[in-house]
Amino acid sequence: MELLNQKVLIVGASSGIGRSTAISLSKKGAKLVLISRTEEKLKEVIASCEGHGHTCFAIDVKDEKALDEAISTSVKVSGEPFTSFIYSAGQEGTVPLKFTKSEFLIDILQVNTIPALLITKILQKKDNFSKDGGSIVFISSIMGSLGQPAKAAYCMSKGGLISLSKALALELAPKKIRVNCVSPGMVITDMSMKILDSVSEDNVNEIKKMHPLGIGNVEDVANAIEFLIADKSKWITGIDLLVDGGYSAK
């Protein structure tokens, strides 16, 4: 099994891309540590995973101290350092510029961007990450490199992940830790369905037309993540892998 010796931390694992990635990686032999806010949902994900030894922690990503304690505890209890980290937590934000307030900007950065850096920092503590190196993947968005009206804050937060990954790729390369982003277009998740349900049928059709290959599935993104944490991508770092059904080609 390709990921048999991997211990993978997935933050934002209770739904959507994070959930799909957890299930997919478990089938390849990875041992998972899952973090999200809701313990019940995390246990449901683990129940859907293959293999044994998976654990979870119900933590808000804004709580740096709790994240530090959970990650360090996991390493101490298992005696195994992490080999990969996937940051998939995020919140949507559609607010026209004239209604944008500083509180909203801070909130969206505290969920979409800042924890990715802080968790990476925590993983650099002694014994937390494999001395043989490994892989870090941030889930950004096509909106991190392309604009859209009323999404300035969201685009800013996701664009920050792309820039962060490039800076960390250079800083962590001496430790053989690769850092990359995956930027999906619209895929079917609970979050995206809420968006589609809130707009007219004409708007839904316009969104579909933006994706030449159609709206994607979470598995399409999970496959890209799996590639970036596997040895097949061992000479790839600092990239933003677009998984967008052709959205960015237009």
XYZ file of C-alpha atoms in Angstrom:
250
model
C 0.000 0.000 0.000
C 1.481 3.277 -1.171
C 1.041 5.268 2.054
C 1.543 2.442 4.545
C 4.242 4.229 6.571
C 2.626 7.657 6.516
C 1.135 9.393 9.538
C -1.078 12.170 8.219
C -2.563 15.139 10.050
C -5.736 16.432 8.387
C -7.229 19.633 9.770
C -10.774 20.334 8.619
C -11.487 16.620 8.266
C -15.147 16.378 9.243
C -16.704 17.236 5.884
C -16.130 18.027 2.231
C -12.625 17.719 0.818
C -11.053 16.929 4.197
C -13.442 14.034 4.817
C -13.004 12.600 1.340
C -9.223 12.869 1.616
C -9.199 11.060 4.965
C -11.209 8.154 3.590
C -9.106 7.986 0.430
C -5.768 8.034 2.269
C -6.918 5.380 4.733
C -7.489 3.016 1.802
C -3.821 3.460 0.855
C -2.627 2.522 4.347
C -2.066 5.928 5.952
C -2.560 6.376 9.676
C -4.708 9.453 10.304
C -4.998 12.126 12.963
C -8.094 14.186 12.248
C -8.946 17.619 13.635
C -12.164 19.593 13.303
C -14.630 21.308 15.616
C -17.204 18.525 15.958
C -16.196 15.252 17.607
C -19.306 13.389 16.473
C -18.619 14.145 12.812
C -14.957 13.197 13.190
C -15.904 9.821 14.653
C -18.249 9.280 11.710
C -15.341 9.914 9.354
C -13.106 7.464 11.215
C -15.879 4.875 11.052
C -15.821 5.272 7.257
C -12.043 4.883 7.060
C -10.191 1.655 6.457
C -7.390 0.436 8.720
C -6.753 0.944 12.416
C -5.062 3.411 14.747
C -6.798 6.553 13.505
C -7.472 9.230 16.124
C -9.283 12.552 16.260
C -9.408 15.781 18.267
C -12.333 18.203 18.392
C -10.623 21.618 18.280
C -11.409 25.035 16.884
C -8.574 26.039 14.538
C -8.435 29.447 16.229
C -7.212 27.763 19.439
C -3.458 27.574 18.910
C -2.743 26.182 22.382
C -5.203 23.307 21.947
C -3.769 22.506 18.513
C -0.253 22.418 19.954
C -1.304 20.124 22.799
C -3.178 17.725 20.500
C -0.381 17.428 17.955
C 2.317 16.952 20.585
C 0.172 14.466 22.517
C -0.428 12.414 19.390
C 3.297 12.108 18.782
C 4.095 11.242 22.396
C 1.373 8.607 22.719
C 2.074 6.846 19.424
C 5.817 7.413 19.341
C 5.417 8.224 15.646
C 6.143 11.629 14.082
C 3.963 13.046 11.341
C 5.018 12.629 7.729
C 2.284 14.774 6.154
C -0.046 17.643 7.019
C -3.128 18.688 5.064
C -4.908 21.940 5.897
C -8.484 21.761 4.614
C -10.348 23.948 7.106
C -12.086 26.974 5.671
C -15.125 29.184 5.579
C -16.873 30.840 2.661
C -17.299 34.586 2.568
C -19.337 36.634 0.095
C -19.565 40.254 1.207
C -19.589 43.302 -1.109
C -16.760 45.737 -0.459
C -19.013 48.459 0.984
C -20.248 46.052 3.675
C -16.838 44.597 4.548
C -15.746 45.189 8.142
C -12.420 44.562 9.835
C -14.011 41.984 12.152
C -15.040 39.898 9.138
C -11.573 40.143 7.602
C -9.920 39.008 10.806
C -12.383 36.152 11.242
C -11.906 34.735 7.755
C -8.101 34.938 8.022
C -8.214 33.229 11.422
C -9.924 30.249 9.809
C -8.694 30.113 6.216
C -5.078 31.208 6.471
C -3.386 31.807 9.825
C -3.796 28.277 11.313
C -1.998 26.752 8.315
C 1.137 28.689 9.260
C 0.811 28.127 13.002
C 0.249 24.369 12.680
C 3.249 24.112 10.367
C 5.239 25.895 13.088
C 3.974 23.444 15.723
C 5.025 20.532 13.518
C 8.592 21.880 13.475
C 8.947 21.263 17.195
C 11.328 18.496 18.146
C 10.068 14.998 17.240
C 6.716 16.244 15.858
C 7.640 15.755 12.199
C 9.679 13.037 10.528
C 13.412 13.693 10.301
C 13.272 12.105 6.843
C 11.047 14.940 5.636
C 7.552 14.752 4.230
C 4.799 16.781 2.639
C 2.486 19.652 3.557
C -0.551 20.546 1.440
C -2.780 23.591 1.894
C -6.218 23.558 0.286
C -6.601 26.967 -1.287
C -9.100 27.826 -4.038
C -9.102 28.995 -7.611
C -10.307 32.237 -6.016
C -6.844 32.546 -4.483
C -5.443 33.524 -7.870
C -8.545 34.740 -9.718
C -10.960 37.434 -8.636
C -14.716 37.532 -8.242
C -17.020 40.359 -7.165
C -17.972 40.430 -3.461
C -15.288 37.876 -2.604
C -12.349 40.173 -1.848
C -11.884 38.831 1.691
C -12.213 35.200 0.640
C -9.839 35.675 -2.297
C -7.363 37.421 0.013
C -7.440 34.566 2.516
C -6.979 31.864 -0.110
C -4.338 33.833 -1.983
C -2.477 34.093 1.300
C -2.248 30.302 1.458
C -0.638 30.183 -1.978
C 1.994 32.771 -1.053
C 2.543 31.087 2.307
C 3.154 27.714 0.675
C 5.841 29.153 -1.591
C 7.665 30.855 1.278
C 7.519 27.738 3.456
C 8.606 25.541 0.541
C 11.883 27.452 0.441
C 12.322 27.618 4.210
C 11.614 23.932 4.837
C 13.393 22.461 1.813
C 16.602 21.873 3.845
C 14.497 19.577 6.071
C 13.198 17.738 2.992
C 9.677 18.970 3.739
C 7.724 19.825 0.603
C 4.965 22.460 0.765
C 2.337 22.818 -1.952
C -1.177 24.122 -2.528
C -4.158 22.552 -4.242
C -6.648 25.069 -5.627
C -10.029 23.566 -6.503
C -12.775 25.115 -8.558
C -16.306 24.444 -7.377
C -16.838 20.909 -6.134
C -19.933 19.374 -4.596
C -19.779 19.861 -0.812
C -22.264 20.934 1.845
C -20.813 24.455 1.612
C -21.100 24.690 -2.180
C -24.605 23.255 -2.171
C -25.707 26.014 0.200
C -24.309 28.558 -2.247
C -26.038 26.958 -5.228
C -29.317 26.686 -3.327
C -29.195 30.410 -2.518
C -29.008 31.633 -6.121
C -31.316 31.446 -9.120
C -31.319 28.636 -11.670
C -29.805 31.003 -14.225
C -26.932 31.776 -11.854
C -26.380 28.064 -11.210
C -26.158 27.471 -14.962
C -23.651 30.308 -15.287
C -21.487 28.774 -12.561
C -21.590 25.426 -14.355
C -20.560 27.077 -17.627
C -17.500 28.529 -15.881
C -16.203 24.957 -15.494
C -15.706 23.412 -18.973
C -15.521 19.917 -17.466
C -18.460 20.591 -15.153
C -18.576 20.989 -11.390
C -16.212 18.561 -9.708
C -16.434 16.026 -6.905
C -14.448 16.005 -3.670
C -12.717 12.824 -4.849
C -11.150 14.780 -7.717
C -9.393 17.000 -5.198
C -8.534 14.130 -2.851
C -6.692 12.412 -5.720
C -4.531 15.505 -6.245
C -3.753 15.714 -2.525
C -2.796 12.043 -2.446
C -0.359 12.637 -5.308
C 1.300 15.538 -3.487
C 1.917 13.590 -0.275
C 3.112 10.443 -2.033
C 6.689 9.733 -3.109
C 5.643 10.126 -6.751
C 5.791 13.904 -6.200
C 9.054 13.931 -4.226
C 10.614 16.543 -6.553
C 7.657 18.928 -6.407
C 7.457 21.818 -3.971
C 6.140 25.381 -3.973
C 3.450 24.816 -6.603
C -0.238 25.654 -6.739
C -1.962 22.674 -8.357
C -5.168 23.824 -10.037
C -7.945 21.240 -9.908
C -10.726 23.295 -11.412
C -12.332 21.547 -14.375
C -10.835 24.111 -16.743
C -12.143 27.199 -14.902
C -8.777 28.992 -15.033
C -8.194 28.178 -18.719
C -10.844 30.668 -19.848
